C-alpha atoms as a printed R data frame, in Angstrom:
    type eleno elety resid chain resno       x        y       z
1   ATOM     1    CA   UNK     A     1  -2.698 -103.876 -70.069
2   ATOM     2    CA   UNK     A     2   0.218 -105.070 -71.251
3   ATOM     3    CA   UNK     A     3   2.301 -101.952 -70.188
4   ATOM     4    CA   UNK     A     4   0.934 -101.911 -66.631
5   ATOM     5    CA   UNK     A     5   1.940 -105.261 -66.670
6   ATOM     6    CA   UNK     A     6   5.433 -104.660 -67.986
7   ATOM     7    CA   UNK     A     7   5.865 -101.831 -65.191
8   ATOM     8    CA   UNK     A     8   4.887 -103.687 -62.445
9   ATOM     9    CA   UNK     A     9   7.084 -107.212 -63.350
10  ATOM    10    CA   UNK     A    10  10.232 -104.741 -64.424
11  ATOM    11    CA   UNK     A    11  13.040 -104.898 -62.150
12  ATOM    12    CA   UNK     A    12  14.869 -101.613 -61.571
13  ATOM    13    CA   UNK     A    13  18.758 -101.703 -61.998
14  ATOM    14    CA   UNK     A    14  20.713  -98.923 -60.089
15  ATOM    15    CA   UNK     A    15  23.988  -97.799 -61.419
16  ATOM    16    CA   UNK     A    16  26.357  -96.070 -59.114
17  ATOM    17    CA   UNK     A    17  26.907  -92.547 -60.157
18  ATOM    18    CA   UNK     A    18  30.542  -91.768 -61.864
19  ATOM    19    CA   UNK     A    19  31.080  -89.199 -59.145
20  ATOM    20    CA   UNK     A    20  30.750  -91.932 -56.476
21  ATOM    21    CA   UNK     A    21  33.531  -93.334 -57.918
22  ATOM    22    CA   UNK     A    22  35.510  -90.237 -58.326
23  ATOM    23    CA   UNK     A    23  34.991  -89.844 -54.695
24  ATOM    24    CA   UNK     A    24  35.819  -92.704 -53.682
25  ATOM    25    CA   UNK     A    25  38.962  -92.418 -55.376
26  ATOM    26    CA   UNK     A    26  39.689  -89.292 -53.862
27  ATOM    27    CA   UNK     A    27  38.860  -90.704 -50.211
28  ATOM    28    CA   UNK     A    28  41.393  -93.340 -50.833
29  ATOM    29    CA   UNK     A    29  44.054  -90.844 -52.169
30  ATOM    30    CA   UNK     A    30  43.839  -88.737 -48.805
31  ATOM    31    CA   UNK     A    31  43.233  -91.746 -46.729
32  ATOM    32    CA   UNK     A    32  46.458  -93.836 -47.630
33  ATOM    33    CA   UNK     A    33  48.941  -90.619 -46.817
34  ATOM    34    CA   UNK     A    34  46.855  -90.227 -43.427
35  ATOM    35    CA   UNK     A    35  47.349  -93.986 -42.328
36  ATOM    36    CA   UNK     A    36  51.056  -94.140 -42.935
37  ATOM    37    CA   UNK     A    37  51.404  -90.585 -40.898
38  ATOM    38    CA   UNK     A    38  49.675  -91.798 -38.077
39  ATOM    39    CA   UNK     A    39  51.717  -95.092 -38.449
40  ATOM    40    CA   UNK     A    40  55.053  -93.081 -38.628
41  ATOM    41    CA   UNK     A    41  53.810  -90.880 -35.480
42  ATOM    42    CA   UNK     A    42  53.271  -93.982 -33.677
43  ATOM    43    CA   UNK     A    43  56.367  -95.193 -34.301
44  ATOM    44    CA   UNK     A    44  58.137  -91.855 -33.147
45  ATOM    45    CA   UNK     A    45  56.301  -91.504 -30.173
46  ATOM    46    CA   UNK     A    46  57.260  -95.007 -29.192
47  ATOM    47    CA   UNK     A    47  60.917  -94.405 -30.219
48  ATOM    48    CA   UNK     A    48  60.793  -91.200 -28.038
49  ATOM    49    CA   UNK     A    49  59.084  -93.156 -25.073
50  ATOM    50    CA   UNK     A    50  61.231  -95.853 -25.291
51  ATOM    51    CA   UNK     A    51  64.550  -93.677 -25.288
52  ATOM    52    CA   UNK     A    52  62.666  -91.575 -22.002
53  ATOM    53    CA   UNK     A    53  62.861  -95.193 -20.221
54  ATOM    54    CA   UNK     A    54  66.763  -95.515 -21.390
55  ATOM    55    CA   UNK     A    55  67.962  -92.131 -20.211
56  ATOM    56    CA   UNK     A    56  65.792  -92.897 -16.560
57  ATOM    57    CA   UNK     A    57  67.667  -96.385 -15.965
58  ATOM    58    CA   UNK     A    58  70.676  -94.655 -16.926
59  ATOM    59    CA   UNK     A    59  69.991  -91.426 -14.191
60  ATOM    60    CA   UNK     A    60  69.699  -94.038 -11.984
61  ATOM    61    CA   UNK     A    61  72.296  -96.395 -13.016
62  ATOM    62    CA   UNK     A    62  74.612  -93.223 -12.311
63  ATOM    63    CA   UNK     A    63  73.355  -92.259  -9.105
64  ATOM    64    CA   UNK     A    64  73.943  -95.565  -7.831
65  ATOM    65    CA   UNK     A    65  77.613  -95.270  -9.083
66  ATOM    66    CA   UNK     A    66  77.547  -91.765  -7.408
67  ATOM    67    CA   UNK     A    67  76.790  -93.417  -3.978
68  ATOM    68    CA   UNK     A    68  78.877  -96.103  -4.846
69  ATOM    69    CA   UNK     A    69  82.103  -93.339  -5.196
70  ATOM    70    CA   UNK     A    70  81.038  -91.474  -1.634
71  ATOM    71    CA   UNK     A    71  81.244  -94.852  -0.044
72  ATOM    72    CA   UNK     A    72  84.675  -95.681  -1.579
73  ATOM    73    CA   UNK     A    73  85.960  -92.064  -0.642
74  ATOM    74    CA   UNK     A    74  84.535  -92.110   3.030
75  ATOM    75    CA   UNK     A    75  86.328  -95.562   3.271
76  ATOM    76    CA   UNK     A    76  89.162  -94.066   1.787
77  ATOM    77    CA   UNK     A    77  89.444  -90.779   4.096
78  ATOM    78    CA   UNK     A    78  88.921  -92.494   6.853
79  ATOM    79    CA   UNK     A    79  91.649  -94.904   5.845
80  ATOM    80    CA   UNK     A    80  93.771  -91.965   5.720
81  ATOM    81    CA   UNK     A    81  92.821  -90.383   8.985
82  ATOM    82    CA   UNK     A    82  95.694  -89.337  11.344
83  ATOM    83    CA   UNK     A    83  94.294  -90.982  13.829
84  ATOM    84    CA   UNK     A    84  94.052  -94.397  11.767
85  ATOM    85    CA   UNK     A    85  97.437  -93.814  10.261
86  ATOM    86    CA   UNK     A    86  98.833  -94.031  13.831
87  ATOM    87    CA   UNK     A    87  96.931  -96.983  14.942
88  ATOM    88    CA   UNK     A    88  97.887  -98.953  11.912
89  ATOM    89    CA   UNK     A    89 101.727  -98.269  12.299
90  ATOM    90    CA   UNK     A    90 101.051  -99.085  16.324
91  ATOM    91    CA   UNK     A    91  99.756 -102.533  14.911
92  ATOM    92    CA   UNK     A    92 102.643 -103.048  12.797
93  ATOM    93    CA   UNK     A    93 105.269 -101.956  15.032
94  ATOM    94    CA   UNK     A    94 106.163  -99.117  12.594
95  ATOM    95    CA   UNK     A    95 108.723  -96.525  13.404
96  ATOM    96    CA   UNK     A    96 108.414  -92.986  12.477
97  ATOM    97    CA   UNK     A    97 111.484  -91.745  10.837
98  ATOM    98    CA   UNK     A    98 112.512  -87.752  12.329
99  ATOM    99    CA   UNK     A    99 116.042  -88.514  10.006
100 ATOM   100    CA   UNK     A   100 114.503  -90.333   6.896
101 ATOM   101    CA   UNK     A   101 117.060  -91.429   4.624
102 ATOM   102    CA   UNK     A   102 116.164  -91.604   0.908
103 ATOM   103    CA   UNK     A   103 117.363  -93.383  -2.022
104 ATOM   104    CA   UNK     A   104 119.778  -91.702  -3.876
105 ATOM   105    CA   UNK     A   105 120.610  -92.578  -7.220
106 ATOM   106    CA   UNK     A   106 124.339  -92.260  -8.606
107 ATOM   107    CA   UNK     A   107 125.456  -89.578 -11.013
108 ATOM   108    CA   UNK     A   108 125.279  -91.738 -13.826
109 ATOM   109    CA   UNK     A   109 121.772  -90.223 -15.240
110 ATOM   110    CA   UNK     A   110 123.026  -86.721 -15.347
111 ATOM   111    CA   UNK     A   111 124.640  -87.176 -18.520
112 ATOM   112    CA   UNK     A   112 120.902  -87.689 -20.055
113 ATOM   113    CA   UNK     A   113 119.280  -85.187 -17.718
114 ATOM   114    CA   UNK     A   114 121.205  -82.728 -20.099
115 ATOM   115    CA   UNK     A   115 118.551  -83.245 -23.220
């Protein structure tokens, strides 16, 4: 009686296995290299994402700048027209020289032309 008494009021203590533990330890082992390579490809793809958004503001940045420089050069062409030539030199009262006269500059810098 005293035995079926002892087995019924006996608690029952489960110990882990060692090779729980030796699994665990493994799990971790893998686990830790795995996190810090996803971390690291994280941080690469947002480095690469990030420098995608750079070099888009910077196309357009520069085609801005390119339609910037065909404005300026139309402006400038058409500055330069004949036909604007002519009316700015009518507005002025400019004459156009057939004889033009230029400066001339003494014999004095021939000695140094000579090196």
């Amino acid at each position: 009686m005293f035995y079926l008494l002892s087995t019924i009021f006996t608690m029952t203590i489960i110990s882990p296995k060692k090779n729980k533990s030796f699994i665990a330890r493994l799990t971790l082992l893998f686990s830790i290299p795995i996190i810090g390579g996803v971390v690291l490809l994280i941080m690469l793809y947002n480095g690469t994402v990030n420098a995608a958004h750079a070099t888009a503001a910077q196309r357009e940045e520069l085609h801005a700048l390119h339609e910037e420089t065909a404005a300026l050069k139309d402006k400038l062409f058409a500055f330069f027209d004949r036909d604007e030539l002519e009316r700015f030199a009518r507005e002025r009262n400019l004459v156009k020289e057939t004889k033009p006269h230029y400066l001339k500059i003494g014999d004095q810098w021939e000695f140094a032309s000579q090196f």
